[in-house]
Short mmCIF file of C-alpha atoms in Angstrom, two decimals:
data_model
loop_
_atom_site.label_atom_id
_atom_site.label_comp_id
_atom_site.label_asym_id
_atom_site.label_seq_id
_atom_site.Cartn_x
_atom_site.Cartn_y
_atom_site.Cartn_z
CA UNK Y 1 -0.31 -0.17 -0.02
CA UNK Y 2 3.07 2.56 0.01
CA UNK Y 3 4.65 2.74 -2.89
CA UNK Y 4 0.91 2.12 -4.57
CA UNK Y 5 1.49 5.86 -4.66
CA UNK Y 6 4.10 6.15 -6.77
CA UNK Y 7 2.02 4.78 -9.93
CA UNK Y 8 0.58 7.93 -10.28
CA UNK Y 9 4.05 8.24 -12.27
CA UNK Y 10 4.42 6.74 -15.96
CA UNK Y 11 7.53 4.90 -15.16
CA UNK Y 12 5.73 3.00 -12.20
CA UNK Y 13 2.50 1.89 -13.89
CA UNK Y 14 4.20 -1.74 -14.66
CA UNK Y 15 3.84 -2.30 -10.97
CA UNK Y 16 0.03 -2.09 -11.22
CA UNK Y 17 0.28 -5.12 -14.36
CA UNK Y 18 -2.61 -7.25 -13.35
CA UNK Y 19 -4.89 -4.84 -11.25
CA UNK Y 20 -7.74 -5.85 -13.68
CA UNK Y 21 -8.15 -9.11 -12.44
CA UNK Y 22 -8.49 -7.45 -8.68
CA UNK Y 23 -11.78 -7.22 -6.72
CA UNK Y 24 -10.22 -4.47 -4.56
CA UNK Y 25 -7.22 -2.08 -4.70
CA UNK Y 26 -6.18 0.03 -1.79
CA UNK Y 27 -3.17 2.94 -0.92
CA UNK Y 28 -2.55 4.72 2.04
CA UNK Y 29 -2.12 8.78 0.84
CA UNK Y 30 -0.67 9.14 4.70
CA UNK Y 31 2.03 7.32 3.47
CA UNK Y 32 3.78 9.12 0.39
CA UNK Y 33 1.36 11.22 -0.97
CA UNK Y 34 1.85 14.13 1.42
CA UNK Y 35 -1.30 13.33 3.52
CA UNK Y 36 -1.61 13.82 7.20
CA UNK Y 37 -2.40 10.50 9.31
CA UNK Y 38 -4.40 8.50 8.82
CA UNK Y 39 -6.00 8.58 5.32
CA UNK Y 40 -7.18 5.47 3.35
CA UNK Y 41 -8.52 4.95 -0.31
CA UNK Y 42 -9.69 1.59 -1.53
CA UNK Y 43 -11.52 1.18 -5.08
CA UNK Y 44 -13.67 -1.95 -5.74
CA UNK Y 45 -15.07 -3.68 -8.71
CA UNK Y 46 -18.10 -4.57 -7.52
CA UNK Y 47 -19.44 -1.79 -4.39
CA UNK Y 48 -22.50 -4.34 -4.43
CA UNK Y 49 -20.44 -6.53 -2.44
CA UNK Y 50 -19.69 -4.30 0.42
CA UNK Y 51 -23.18 -2.74 0.93
CA UNK Y 52 -24.73 -6.54 0.97
CA UNK Y 53 -22.17 -7.47 4.04
CA UNK Y 54 -22.33 -4.70 5.74
CA UNK Y 55 -25.60 -2.28 4.80
CA UNK Y 56 -27.79 -1.33 7.68
CA UNK Y 57 -31.83 -1.50 7.12
CA UNK Y 58 -32.82 0.11 9.91
CA UNK Y 59 -35.45 2.88 8.77
CA UNK Y 60 -34.04 6.04 10.35
CA UNK Y 61 -30.72 5.35 8.58
CA UNK Y 62 -31.91 4.86 5.40
CA UNK Y 63 -31.81 8.03 3.04
CA UNK Y 64 -34.42 8.93 0.39
CA UNK Y 65 -34.17 7.41 -2.86
CA UNK Y 66 -34.25 9.23 -5.76
CA UNK Y 67 -38.16 7.14 -6.40
CA UNK Y 68 -39.58 8.97 -3.96
CA UNK Y 69 -38.97 12.42 -4.48
CA UNK Y 70 -40.87 14.87 -6.32
CA UNK Y 71 -38.19 15.96 -8.26
CA UNK Y 72 -36.26 14.33 -11.55
CA UNK Y 73 -32.75 15.75 -10.94
CA UNK Y 74 -32.18 13.81 -8.04
CA UNK Y 75 -29.24 11.71 -8.21
CA UNK Y 76 -28.90 8.60 -7.18
CA UNK Y 77 -27.72 8.10 -3.87
CA UNK Y 78 -24.63 6.61 -2.46
CA UNK Y 79 -24.49 5.53 1.38
CA UNK Y 80 -20.93 5.20 2.10
CA UNK Y 81 -21.88 4.18 5.64
CA UNK Y 82 -23.07 0.56 4.24
CA UNK Y 83 -19.49 0.45 2.89
CA UNK Y 84 -18.06 -0.04 6.10
CA UNK Y 85 -18.63 -1.53 9.88
CA UNK Y 86 -19.01 2.15 11.24
CA UNK Y 87 -21.65 3.94 10.73
CA UNK Y 88 -19.86 7.14 10.68
CA UNK Y 89 -16.61 8.41 10.04
CA UNK Y 90 -14.34 11.92 9.98
CA UNK Y 91 -14.15 13.25 6.29
CA UNK Y 92 -10.51 12.12 5.39
CA UNK Y 93 -11.13 12.77 1.77
CA UNK Y 94 -10.96 16.17 2.43
CA UNK Y 95 -7.41 16.37 3.33
CA UNK Y 96 -6.08 14.06 0.64
CA UNK Y 97 -8.60 16.74 -1.86
CA UNK Y 98 -6.52 19.73 -0.20
CA UNK Y 99 -3.41 18.28 -1.34
CA UNK Y 100 -4.44 17.09 -4.49
CA UNK Y 101 -5.41 20.89 -5.21
CA UNK Y 102 -2.59 22.08 -3.56
CA UNK Y 103 0.43 20.04 -5.04
CA UNK Y 104 -1.64 19.18 -8.95
CA UNK Y 105 -0.56 16.05 -10.58
CA UNK Y 106 2.59 17.29 -11.51
CA UNK Y 107 3.81 17.95 -7.77
CA UNK Y 108 2.99 14.93 -6.27
CA UNK Y 109 5.24 13.31 -9.36
CA UNK Y 110 7.71 15.44 -8.31
CA UNK Y 111 7.86 14.16 -4.74
CA UNK Y 112 7.97 10.92 -5.44
CA UNK Y 113 11.00 10.83 -8.15
CA UNK Y 114 12.76 13.20 -5.87
CA UNK Y 115 12.35 10.56 -3.08
CA UNK Y 116 13.46 8.20 -5.23
CA UNK Y 117 16.45 10.14 -6.62
CA UNK Y 118 17.21 10.07 -3.22
CA UNK Y 119 16.95 6.56 -2.06
CA UNK Y 120 19.28 5.98 -5.77
CA UNK Y 121 22.04 8.19 -4.38
CA UNK Y 122 21.82 6.72 -0.81
CA UNK Y 123 21.91 2.95 -2.83
CA UNK Y 124 24.68 4.60 -5.10
CA UNK Y 125 26.74 5.10 -1.08
CA UNK Y 126 26.14 1.88 0.54
CA UNK Y 127 27.37 0.30 -2.79
CA UNK Y 128 30.38 2.03 -2.18
CA UNK Y 129 31.63 1.06 1.01
CA UNK Y 130 33.00 -2.16 0.98
CA UNK Y 131 31.86 -3.06 4.62
CA UNK Y 132 27.99 -3.34 3.55
CA UNK Y 133 25.88 -4.61 0.99
CA UNK Y 134 22.29 -4.24 -0.22
CA UNK Y 135 20.27 -7.42 0.75
CA UNK Y 136 17.55 -6.68 -1.72
CA UNK Y 137 17.46 -4.43 -5.19
CA UNK Y 138 15.92 -0.94 -4.55
CA UNK Y 139 12.47 -0.71 -4.79
CA UNK Y 140 10.89 2.54 -5.69
CA UNK Y 141 12.73 4.64 -2.17
CA UNK Y 142 13.00 1.48 -0.60
CA UNK Y 143 17.12 0.08 0.09
CA UNK Y 144 17.17 -2.63 2.31
CA UNK Y 145 21.26 -3.00 3.23
CA UNK Y 146 23.31 -4.76 5.62
CA UNK Y 147 26.90 -4.24 7.69
CA UNK Y 148 28.97 -7.61 6.29
CA UNK Y 149 30.07 -9.63 9.34
CA UNK Y 150 33.02 -10.63 9.71
CA UNK Y 151 31.86 -14.34 10.71
CA UNK Y 152 28.63 -14.87 9.21
CA UNK Y 153 26.84 -15.70 13.08
CA UNK Y 154 27.95 -12.17 13.55
CA UNK Y 155 25.34 -11.08 11.44
CA UNK Y 156 21.94 -10.19 13.15
CA UNK Y 157 23.47 -9.03 16.10
CA UNK Y 158 25.43 -6.70 14.18
CA UNK Y 159 22.71 -5.64 12.30
CA UNK Y 160 19.83 -5.62 15.15
CA UNK Y 161 22.63 -3.00 16.99
CA UNK Y 162 21.89 -0.32 14.09
CA UNK Y 163 18.87 1.54 13.17
CA UNK Y 164 15.67 -0.61 12.27
CA UNK Y 165 15.80 -3.68 11.26
CA UNK Y 166 13.83 -6.38 9.46
CA UNK Y 167 14.52 -9.62 8.10
CA UNK Y 168 14.18 -11.10 4.66
CA UNK Y 169 15.22 -14.67 4.15
CA UNK Y 170 16.49 -15.24 7.58
CA UNK Y 171 19.05 -12.47 7.43
CA UNK Y 172 18.47 -9.03 9.95
CA UNK Y 173 19.38 -5.94 7.12
CA UNK Y 174 18.36 -2.09 7.75
CA UNK Y 175 15.80 -0.79 6.46
CA UNK Y 176 15.97 2.95 5.04
CA UNK Y 177 13.06 4.07 3.49
CA UNK Y 178 12.81 7.67 1.90
CA UNK Y 179 9.69 9.50 1.97
CA UNK Y 180 8.75 12.73 4.13
CA UNK Y 181 7.76 15.67 3.01
CA UNK Y 182 10.90 17.50 4.09
CA UNK Y 183 13.49 15.15 3.07
CA UNK Y 184 16.47 16.91 0.88
CA UNK Y 185 20.04 15.31 0.31
CA UNK Y 186 21.69 16.77 3.26
CA UNK Y 187 19.96 14.60 5.54
CA UNK Y 188 20.90 11.35 2.80
CA UNK Y 189 24.11 12.44 3.79
CA UNK Y 190 23.88 12.77 7.94
CA UNK Y 191 22.32 9.47 7.55
CA UNK Y 192 25.01 7.61 5.34
CA UNK Y 193 27.67 9.59 8.27
CA UNK Y 194 25.57 8.33 11.11
CA UNK Y 195 25.79 4.91 9.86
CA UNK Y 196 29.45 4.54 8.60
CA UNK Y 197 30.40 5.54 12.28
CA UNK Y 198 28.37 2.79 13.96
CA UNK Y 199 29.97 0.54 11.48
CA UNK Y 200 33.68 1.93 12.62
CA UNK Y 201 32.57 1.31 16.37
CA UNK Y 202 30.88 -1.91 15.56
CA UNK Y 203 33.45 -3.86 13.65
CA UNK Y 204 35.72 -2.62 16.53
CA UNK Y 205 34.24 -4.50 19.05
CA UNK Y 206 34.67 -7.46 17.16
CA UNK Y 207 38.26 -6.41 16.63
CA UNK Y 208 40.37 -9.00 19.26
CA UNK Y 209 41.26 -7.85 22.39
CA UNK Y 210 45.27 -7.10 22.14
CA UNK Y 211 44.15 -5.33 18.73
CA UNK Y 212 41.31 -3.41 19.92
CA UNK Y 213 43.94 -1.67 22.89
CA UNK Y 214 46.24 -1.29 19.63
CA UNK Y 215 43.84 0.59 17.73
CA UNK Y 216 42.52 2.64 20.84
CA UNK Y 217 45.62 4.27 21.46
CA UNK Y 218 46.39 5.36 17.68
#
């Protein structure tokens, strides 16, 4: 859901290949669409499935249908309370509408492409440091990497200590996910510096004690 917002950019729309076979598609604009928490979007192929499973039939909760109206210009009523369990919700769509009105299609594409470019830059920084390796190819603005252990048994300990970890195929990795509104290149530089400093300290702790004492006195 986090990266489906990227599909507004033509170069990322291949991630939606086969979407026509799905019954529903959802995304969270608060993750990469400059929208405050929380805001989710849901598209359904057949809204009747939702209505049939969650509709409340009490008379007091029914809207007047066009058939009972004296006006010929009344549009069919879509009762969104029947699309969910809760009978009422906050007007979350308003903040997404405001974001779209403010930034527009081109502004949102610029934001996403800028984050992706910063992720590419960070990925290149990781590749230049032989102490690190990327565990999976970068996806959009997400880079998964780890500090190479001197012994494979050391990997979990090292990478759990560094920033926020995840697990890919039983291997602990560090996740760098770029997507906040005000992130700039200088923040990527600061992150690289912080990671390198922590790597220096962790690798020093792995040295034999006599070697470590020698290094500390240099």
